[in-house]
PDB file of C-alpha atoms and ligand atoms in Angstrom:
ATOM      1  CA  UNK A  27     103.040 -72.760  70.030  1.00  0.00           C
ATOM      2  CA  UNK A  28     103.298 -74.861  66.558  1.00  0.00           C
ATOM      3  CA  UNK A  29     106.506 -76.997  65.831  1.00  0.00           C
ATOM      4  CA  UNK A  30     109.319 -75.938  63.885  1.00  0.00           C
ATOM      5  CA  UNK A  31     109.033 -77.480  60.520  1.00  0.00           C
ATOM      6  CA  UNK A  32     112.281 -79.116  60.674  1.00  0.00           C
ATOM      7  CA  UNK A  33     112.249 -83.033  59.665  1.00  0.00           C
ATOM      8  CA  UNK A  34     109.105 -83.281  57.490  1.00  0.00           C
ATOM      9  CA  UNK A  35     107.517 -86.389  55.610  1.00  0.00           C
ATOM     10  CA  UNK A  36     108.132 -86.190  51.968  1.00  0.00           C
ATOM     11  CA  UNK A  37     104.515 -85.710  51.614  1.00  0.00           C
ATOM     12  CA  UNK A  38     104.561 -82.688  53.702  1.00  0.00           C
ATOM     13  CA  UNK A  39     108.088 -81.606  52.169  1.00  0.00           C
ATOM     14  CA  UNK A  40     106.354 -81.700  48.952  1.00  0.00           C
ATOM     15  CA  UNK A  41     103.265 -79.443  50.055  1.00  0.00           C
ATOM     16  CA  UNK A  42     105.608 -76.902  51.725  1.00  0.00           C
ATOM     17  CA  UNK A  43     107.791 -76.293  48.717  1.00  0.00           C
ATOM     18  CA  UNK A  44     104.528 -76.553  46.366  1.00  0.00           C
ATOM     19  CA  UNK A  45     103.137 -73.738  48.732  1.00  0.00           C
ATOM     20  CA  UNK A  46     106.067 -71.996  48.947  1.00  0.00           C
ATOM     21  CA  UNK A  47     106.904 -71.297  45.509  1.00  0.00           C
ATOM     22  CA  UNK A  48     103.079 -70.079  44.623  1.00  0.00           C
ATOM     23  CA  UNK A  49     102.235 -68.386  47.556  1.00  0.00           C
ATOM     24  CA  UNK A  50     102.189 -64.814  46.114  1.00  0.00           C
ATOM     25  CA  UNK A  51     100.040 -66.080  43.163  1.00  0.00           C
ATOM     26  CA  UNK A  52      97.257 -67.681  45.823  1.00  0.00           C
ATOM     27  CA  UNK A  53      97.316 -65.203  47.862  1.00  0.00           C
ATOM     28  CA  UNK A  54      96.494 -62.389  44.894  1.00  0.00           C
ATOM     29  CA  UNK A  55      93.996 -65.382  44.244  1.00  0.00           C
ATOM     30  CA  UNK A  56      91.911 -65.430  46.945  1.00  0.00           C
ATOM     31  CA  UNK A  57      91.913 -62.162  47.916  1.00  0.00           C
ATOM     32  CA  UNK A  58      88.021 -61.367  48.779  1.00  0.00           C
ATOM     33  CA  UNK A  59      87.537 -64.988  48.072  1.00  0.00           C
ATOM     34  CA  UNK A  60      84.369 -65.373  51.145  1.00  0.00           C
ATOM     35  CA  UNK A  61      83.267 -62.328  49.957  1.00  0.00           C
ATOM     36  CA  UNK A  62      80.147 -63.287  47.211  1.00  0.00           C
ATOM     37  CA  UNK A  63      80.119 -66.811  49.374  1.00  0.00           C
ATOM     38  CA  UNK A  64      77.178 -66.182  51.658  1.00  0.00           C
ATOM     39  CA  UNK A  65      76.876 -69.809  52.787  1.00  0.00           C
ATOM     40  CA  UNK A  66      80.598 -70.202  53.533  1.00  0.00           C
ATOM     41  CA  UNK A  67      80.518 -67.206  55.358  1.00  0.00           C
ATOM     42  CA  UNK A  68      77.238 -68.300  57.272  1.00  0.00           C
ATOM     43  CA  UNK A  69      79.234 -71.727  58.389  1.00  0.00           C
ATOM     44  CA  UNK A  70      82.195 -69.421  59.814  1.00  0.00           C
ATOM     45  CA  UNK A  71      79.744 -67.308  61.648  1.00  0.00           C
ATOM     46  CA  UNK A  72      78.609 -70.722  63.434  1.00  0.00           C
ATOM     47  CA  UNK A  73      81.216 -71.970  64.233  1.00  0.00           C
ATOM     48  CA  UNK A  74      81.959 -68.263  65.796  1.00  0.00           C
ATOM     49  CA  UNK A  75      79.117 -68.548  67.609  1.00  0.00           C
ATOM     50  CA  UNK A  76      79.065 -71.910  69.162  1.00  0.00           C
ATOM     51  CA  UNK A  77      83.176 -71.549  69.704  1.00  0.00           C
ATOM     52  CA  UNK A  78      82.672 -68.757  72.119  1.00  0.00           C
ATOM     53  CA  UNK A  79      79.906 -70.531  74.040  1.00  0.00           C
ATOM     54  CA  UNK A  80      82.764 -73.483  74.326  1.00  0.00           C
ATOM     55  CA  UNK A  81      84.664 -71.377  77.112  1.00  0.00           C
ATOM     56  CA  UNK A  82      88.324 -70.150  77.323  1.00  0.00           C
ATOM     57  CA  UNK A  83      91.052 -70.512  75.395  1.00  0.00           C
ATOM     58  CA  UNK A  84      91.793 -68.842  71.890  1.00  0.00           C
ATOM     59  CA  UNK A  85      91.025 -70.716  68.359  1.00  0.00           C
ATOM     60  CA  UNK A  86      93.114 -71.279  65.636  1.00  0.00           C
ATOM     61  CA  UNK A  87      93.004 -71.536  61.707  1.00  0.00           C
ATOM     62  CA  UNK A  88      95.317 -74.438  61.329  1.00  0.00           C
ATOM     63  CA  UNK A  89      96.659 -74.331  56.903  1.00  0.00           C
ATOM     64  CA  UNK A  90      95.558 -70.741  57.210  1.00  0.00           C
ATOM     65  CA  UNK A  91      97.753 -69.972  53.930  1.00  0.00           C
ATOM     66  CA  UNK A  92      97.704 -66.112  53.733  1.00  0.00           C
ATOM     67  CA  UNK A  93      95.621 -65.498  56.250  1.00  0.00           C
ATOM     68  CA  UNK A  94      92.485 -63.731  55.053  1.00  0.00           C
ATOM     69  CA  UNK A  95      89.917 -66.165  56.744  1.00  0.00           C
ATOM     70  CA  UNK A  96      92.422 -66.034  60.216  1.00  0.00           C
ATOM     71  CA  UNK A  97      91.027 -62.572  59.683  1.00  0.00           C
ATOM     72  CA  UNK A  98      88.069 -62.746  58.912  1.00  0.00           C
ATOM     73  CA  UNK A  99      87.342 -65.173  62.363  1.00  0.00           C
ATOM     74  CA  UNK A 100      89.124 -62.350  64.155  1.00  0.00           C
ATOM     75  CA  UNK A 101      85.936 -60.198  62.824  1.00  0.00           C
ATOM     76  CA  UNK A 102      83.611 -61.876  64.092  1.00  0.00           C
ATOM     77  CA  UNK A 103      85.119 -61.273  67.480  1.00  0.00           C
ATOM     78  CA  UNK A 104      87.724 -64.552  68.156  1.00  0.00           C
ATOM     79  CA  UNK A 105      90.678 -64.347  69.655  1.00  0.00           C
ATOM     80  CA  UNK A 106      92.811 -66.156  66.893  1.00  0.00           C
ATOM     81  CA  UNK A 107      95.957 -67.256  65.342  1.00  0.00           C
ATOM     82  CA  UNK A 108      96.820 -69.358  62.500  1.00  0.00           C
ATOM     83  CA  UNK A 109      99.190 -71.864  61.408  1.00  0.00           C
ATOM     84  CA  UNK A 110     100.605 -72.761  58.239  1.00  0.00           C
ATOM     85  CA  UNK A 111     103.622 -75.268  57.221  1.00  0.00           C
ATOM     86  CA  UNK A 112     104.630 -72.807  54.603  1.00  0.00           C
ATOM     87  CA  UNK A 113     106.960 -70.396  55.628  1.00  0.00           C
ATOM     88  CA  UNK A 114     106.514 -67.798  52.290  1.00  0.00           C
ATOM     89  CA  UNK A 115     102.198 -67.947  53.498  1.00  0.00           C
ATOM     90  CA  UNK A 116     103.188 -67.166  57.322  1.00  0.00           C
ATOM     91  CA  UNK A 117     105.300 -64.402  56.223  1.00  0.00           C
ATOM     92  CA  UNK A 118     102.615 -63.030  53.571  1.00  0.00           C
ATOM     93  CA  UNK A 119      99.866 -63.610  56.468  1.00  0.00           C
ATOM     94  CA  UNK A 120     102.360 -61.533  59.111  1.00  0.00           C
ATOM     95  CA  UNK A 121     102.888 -58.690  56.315  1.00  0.00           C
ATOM     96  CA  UNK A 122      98.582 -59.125  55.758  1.00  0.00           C
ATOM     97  CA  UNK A 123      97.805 -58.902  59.070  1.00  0.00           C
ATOM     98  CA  UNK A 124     100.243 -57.588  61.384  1.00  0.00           C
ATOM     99  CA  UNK A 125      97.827 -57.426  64.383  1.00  0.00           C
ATOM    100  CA  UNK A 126      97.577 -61.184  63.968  1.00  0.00           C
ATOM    101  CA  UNK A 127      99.808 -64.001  65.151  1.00  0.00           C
ATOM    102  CA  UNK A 128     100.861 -66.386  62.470  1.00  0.00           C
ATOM    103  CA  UNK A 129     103.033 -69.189  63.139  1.00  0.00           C
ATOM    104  CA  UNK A 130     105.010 -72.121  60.826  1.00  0.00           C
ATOM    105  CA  UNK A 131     103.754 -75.397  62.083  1.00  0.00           C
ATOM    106  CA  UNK A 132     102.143 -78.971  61.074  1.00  0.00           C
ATOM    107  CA  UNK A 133      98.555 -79.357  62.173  1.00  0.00           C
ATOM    108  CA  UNK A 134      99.222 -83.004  62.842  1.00  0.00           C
ATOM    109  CA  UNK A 135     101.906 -82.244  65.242  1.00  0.00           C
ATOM    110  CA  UNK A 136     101.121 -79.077  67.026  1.00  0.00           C
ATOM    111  CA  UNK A 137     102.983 -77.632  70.139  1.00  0.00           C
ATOM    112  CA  UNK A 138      99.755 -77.172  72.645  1.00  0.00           C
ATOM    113  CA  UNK A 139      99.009 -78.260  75.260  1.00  0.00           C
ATOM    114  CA  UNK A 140      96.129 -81.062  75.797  1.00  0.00           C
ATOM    115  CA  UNK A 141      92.945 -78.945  75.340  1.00  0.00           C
ATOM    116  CA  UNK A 142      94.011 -75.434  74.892  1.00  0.00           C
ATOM    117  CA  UNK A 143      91.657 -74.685  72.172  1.00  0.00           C
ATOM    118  CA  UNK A 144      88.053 -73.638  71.946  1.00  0.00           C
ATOM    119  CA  UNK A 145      87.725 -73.820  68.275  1.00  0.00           C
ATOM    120  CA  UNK A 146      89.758 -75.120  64.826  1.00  0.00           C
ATOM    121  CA  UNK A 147      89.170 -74.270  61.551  1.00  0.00           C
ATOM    122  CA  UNK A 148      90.561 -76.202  58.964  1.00  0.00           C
ATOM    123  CA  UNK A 149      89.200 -74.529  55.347  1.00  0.00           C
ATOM    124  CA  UNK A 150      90.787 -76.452  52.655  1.00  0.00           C
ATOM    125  CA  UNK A 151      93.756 -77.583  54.093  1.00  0.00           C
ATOM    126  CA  UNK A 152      92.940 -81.603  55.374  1.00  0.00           C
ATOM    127  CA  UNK A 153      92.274 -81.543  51.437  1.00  0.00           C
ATOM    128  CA  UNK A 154      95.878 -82.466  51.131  1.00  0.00           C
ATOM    129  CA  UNK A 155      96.584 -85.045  53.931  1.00  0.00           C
ATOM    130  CA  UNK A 156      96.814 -88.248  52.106  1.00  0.00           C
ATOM    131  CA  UNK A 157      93.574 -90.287  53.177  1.00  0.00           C
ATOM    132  CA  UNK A 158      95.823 -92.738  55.456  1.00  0.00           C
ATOM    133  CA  UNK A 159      96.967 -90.461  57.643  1.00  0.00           C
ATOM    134  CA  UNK A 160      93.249 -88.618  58.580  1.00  0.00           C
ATOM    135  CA  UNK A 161      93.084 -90.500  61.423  1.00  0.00           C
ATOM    136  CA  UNK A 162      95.919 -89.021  62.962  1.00  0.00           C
ATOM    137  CA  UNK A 163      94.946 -85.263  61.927  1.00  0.00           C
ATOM    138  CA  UNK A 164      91.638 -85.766  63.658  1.00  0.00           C
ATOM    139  CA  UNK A 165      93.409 -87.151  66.552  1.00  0.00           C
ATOM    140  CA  UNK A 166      95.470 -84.233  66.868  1.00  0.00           C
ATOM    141  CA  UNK A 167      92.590 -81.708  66.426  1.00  0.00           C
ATOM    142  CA  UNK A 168      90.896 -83.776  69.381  1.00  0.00           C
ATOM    143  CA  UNK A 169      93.922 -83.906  71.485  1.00  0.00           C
ATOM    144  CA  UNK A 170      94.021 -79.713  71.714  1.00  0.00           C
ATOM    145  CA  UNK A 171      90.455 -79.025  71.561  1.00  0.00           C
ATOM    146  CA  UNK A 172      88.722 -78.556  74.981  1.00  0.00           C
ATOM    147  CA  UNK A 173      85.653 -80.997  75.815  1.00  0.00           C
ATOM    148  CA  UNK A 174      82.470 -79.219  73.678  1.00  0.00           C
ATOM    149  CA  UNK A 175      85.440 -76.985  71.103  1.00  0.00           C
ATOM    150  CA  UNK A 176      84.034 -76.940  68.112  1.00  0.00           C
ATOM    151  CA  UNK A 177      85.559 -77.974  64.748  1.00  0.00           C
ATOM    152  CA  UNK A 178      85.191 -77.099  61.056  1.00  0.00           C
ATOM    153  CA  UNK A 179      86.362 -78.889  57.634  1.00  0.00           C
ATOM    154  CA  UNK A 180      85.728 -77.072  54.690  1.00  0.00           C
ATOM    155  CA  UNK A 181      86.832 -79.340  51.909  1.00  0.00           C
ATOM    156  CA  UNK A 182      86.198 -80.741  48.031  1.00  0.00           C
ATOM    157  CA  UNK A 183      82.925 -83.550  48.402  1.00  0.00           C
ATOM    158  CA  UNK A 184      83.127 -86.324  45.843  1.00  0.00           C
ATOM    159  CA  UNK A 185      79.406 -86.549  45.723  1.00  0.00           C
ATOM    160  CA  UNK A 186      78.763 -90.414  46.650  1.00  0.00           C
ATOM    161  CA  UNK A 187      82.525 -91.457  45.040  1.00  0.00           C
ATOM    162  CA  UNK A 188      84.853 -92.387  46.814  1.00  0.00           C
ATOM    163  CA  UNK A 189      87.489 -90.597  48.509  1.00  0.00           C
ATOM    164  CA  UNK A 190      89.996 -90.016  45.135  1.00  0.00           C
ATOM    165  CA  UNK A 191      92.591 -87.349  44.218  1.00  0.00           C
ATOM    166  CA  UNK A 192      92.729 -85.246  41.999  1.00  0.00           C
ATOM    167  CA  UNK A 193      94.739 -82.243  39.821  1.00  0.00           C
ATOM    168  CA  UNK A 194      94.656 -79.273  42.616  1.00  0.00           C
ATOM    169  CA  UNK A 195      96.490 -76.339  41.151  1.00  0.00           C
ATOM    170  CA  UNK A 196      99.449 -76.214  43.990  1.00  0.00           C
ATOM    171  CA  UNK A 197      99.744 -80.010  44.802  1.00  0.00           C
ATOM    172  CA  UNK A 198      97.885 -83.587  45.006  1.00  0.00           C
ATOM    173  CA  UNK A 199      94.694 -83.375  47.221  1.00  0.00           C
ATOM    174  CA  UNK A 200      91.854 -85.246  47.990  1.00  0.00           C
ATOM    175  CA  UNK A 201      87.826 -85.343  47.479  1.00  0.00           C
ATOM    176  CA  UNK A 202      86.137 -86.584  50.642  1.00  0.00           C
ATOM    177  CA  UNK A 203      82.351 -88.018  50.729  1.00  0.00           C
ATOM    178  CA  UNK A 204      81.079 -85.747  53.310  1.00  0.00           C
ATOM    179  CA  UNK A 205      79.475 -89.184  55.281  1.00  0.00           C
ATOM    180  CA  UNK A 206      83.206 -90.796  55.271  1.00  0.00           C
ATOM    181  CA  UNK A 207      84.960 -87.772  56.567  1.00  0.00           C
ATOM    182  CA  UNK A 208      82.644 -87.649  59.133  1.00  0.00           C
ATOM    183  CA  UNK A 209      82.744 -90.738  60.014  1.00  0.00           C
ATOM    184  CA  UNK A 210      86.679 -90.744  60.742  1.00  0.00           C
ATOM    185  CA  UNK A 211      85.989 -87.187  62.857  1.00  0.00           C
ATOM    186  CA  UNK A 212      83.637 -89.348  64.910  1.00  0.00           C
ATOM    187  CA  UNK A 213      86.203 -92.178  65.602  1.00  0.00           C
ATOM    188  CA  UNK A 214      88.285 -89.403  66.439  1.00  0.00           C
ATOM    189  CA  UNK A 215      86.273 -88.178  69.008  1.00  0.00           C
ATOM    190  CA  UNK A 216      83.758 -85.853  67.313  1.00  0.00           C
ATOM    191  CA  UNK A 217      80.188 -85.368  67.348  1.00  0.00           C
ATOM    192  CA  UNK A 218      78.606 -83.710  64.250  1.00  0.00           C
ATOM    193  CA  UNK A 219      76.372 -80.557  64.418  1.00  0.00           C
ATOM    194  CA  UNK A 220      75.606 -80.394  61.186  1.00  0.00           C
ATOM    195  CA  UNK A 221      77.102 -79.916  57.568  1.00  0.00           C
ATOM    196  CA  UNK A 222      76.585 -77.636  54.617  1.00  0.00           C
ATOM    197  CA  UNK A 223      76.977 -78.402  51.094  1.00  0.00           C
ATOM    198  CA  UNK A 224      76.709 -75.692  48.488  1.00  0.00           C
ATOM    199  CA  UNK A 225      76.996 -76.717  44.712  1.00  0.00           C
ATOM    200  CA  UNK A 226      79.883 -75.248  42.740  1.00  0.00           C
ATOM    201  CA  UNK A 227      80.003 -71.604  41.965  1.00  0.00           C
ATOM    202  CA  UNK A 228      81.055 -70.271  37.865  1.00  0.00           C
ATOM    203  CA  UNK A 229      84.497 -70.609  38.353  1.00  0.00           C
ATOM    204  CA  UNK A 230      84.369 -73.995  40.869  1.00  0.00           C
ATOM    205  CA  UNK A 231      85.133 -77.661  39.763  1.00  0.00           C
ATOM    206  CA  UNK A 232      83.953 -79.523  43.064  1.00  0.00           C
ATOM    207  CA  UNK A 233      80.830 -79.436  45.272  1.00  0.00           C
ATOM    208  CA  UNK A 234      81.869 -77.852  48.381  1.00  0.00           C
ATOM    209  CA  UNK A 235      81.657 -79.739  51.608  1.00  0.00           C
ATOM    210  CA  UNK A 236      81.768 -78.355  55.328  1.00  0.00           C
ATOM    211  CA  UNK A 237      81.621 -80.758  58.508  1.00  0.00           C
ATOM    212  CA  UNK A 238      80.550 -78.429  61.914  1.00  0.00           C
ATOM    213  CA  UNK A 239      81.902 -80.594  64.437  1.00  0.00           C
ATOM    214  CA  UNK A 240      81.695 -80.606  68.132  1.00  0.00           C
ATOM    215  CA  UNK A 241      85.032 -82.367  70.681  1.00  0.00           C
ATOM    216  CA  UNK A 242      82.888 -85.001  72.630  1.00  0.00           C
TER     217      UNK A 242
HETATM  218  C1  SAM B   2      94.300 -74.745  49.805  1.00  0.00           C
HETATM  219  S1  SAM B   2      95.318 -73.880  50.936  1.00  0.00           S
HETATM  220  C2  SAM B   2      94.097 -73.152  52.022  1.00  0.00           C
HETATM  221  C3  SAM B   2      94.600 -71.913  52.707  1.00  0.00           C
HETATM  222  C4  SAM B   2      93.523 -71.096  53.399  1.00  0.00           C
HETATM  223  N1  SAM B   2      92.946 -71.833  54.518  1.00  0.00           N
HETATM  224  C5  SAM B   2      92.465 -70.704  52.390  1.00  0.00           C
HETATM  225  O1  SAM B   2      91.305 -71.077  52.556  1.00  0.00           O
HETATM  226  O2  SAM B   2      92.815 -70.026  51.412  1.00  0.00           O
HETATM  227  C6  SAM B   2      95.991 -75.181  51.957  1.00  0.00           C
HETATM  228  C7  SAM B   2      96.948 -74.677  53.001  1.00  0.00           C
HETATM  229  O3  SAM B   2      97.159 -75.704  53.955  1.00  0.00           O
HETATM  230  C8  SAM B   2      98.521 -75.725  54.285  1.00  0.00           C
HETATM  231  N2  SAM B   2      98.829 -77.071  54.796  1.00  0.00           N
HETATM  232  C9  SAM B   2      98.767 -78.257  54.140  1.00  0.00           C
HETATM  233  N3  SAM B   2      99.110 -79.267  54.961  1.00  0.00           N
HETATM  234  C10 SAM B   2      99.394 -78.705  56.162  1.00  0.00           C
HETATM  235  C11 SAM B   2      99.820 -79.224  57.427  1.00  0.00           C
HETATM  236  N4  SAM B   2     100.029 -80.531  57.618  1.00  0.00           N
HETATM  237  N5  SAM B   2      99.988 -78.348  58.451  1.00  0.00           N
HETATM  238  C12 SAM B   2      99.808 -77.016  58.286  1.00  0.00           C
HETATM  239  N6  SAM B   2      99.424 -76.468  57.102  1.00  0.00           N
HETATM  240  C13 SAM B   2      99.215 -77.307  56.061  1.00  0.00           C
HETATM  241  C14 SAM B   2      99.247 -75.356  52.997  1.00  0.00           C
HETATM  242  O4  SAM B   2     100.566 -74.893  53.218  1.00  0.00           O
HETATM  243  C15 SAM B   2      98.305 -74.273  52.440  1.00  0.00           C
HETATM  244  O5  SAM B   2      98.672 -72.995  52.863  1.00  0.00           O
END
């Protein structure tokens, strides 16, 4: 299903060990996290939505860390799995979630087949692909998605700068304008359904963006 993380980057080395070594910390972090987020929650009921009127074929949460929004797509009636290249999150998600399939992989080089897919749902985990190599995620999202599966990006906006990085708690990620990230989704292949940006919440340092995208 995902590939073995074997021979990694050093950029994705250095996000596996960073994840690794504070994945008990995030995951007592975000415990509840959707919960007092009514507009995040409204995008994942969307993309629910308009992913089962794509067809067959399961969805998945690809840098689904420990799980709890993996979950909370399998709520709103999905038939889901998630991937993570952190072995310590898969194993918290497993030990989360054991009715759930979890698996070790990279999202830019998954094991599945040319349009298996129906949906993907990256929340916060593009964040830390270094800009260069975008391109290539996207393509890969494309490659497994059927024609009409629907994609979302939930990631930091850098309100009108440009696309910069910045101190993230575990390791180095990235602000996005929402307009540039969706402009390398549609080179990839995508057509945008809409977006949502909220403002931050009390304990938030970055407007929030999400990009509903549909496989064209
Ligand atoms: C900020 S956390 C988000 C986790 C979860 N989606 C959430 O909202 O709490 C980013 C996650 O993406 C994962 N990740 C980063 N790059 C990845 C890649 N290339 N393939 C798979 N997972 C990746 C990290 O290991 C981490 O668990």
């Amino acid at each position: 299903m995902s590939s073995p993380v074997t021979e990694l980057p050093s950029y994705l080395r250095a996000t596996t060990d960073a994840y690794d070594a504070l994945a008990v910390r995030y995951a007592e972090l975000v415990r509840g996290a959707l919960d007092p987020l009514p507009l995040d929650r409204a995008v994942l009921a969307a993309f629910a939505e308009l992913a089962r009127s794509a067809g067959a074929g399961p969805v998945a949460e690809l840098g689904c860390g420990p799980g709890y929004v993996t979950a909370h797509l399998r709520d709103l009636g999905l038939d889901v799995f998630g991937v993570d290249l952190s072995p310590v999150m898969i194993r918290l998600a497993r030990e989360a979630y054991p009715g759930l399939r979890f698996e070790v992989g990279s999202m830019d080089a998954l094991d599945l087949a040319d349009g298996r897919l129906r949906g993907i749902v990256s929340w916060y985990s593009v964040i830390h692909a270094p800009p260069q190599e975008m391109p290539s995620y996207l393509a890969e999202f494309r490659r497994v998605l059927t024609l009409g599966g629907t994609l979302v990006l939930a990631f930091f906006e850098s309100e009108g700068g440009p696309v910069e990085p910045f101190d993230h708690k575990v390791t180095t990620a990235y602000r996005w304008p929402i307009d540039a990230l969706a402009a390398v989704a549609g080179e990839a292949g995508f057509a945008e359904i809409g977006r949502m940006l909220r403002e931050p919440c009390e304990d938030e340092r970055f407007r929030r963006g999400h990009l509903l995208m549909r496989a064209r």
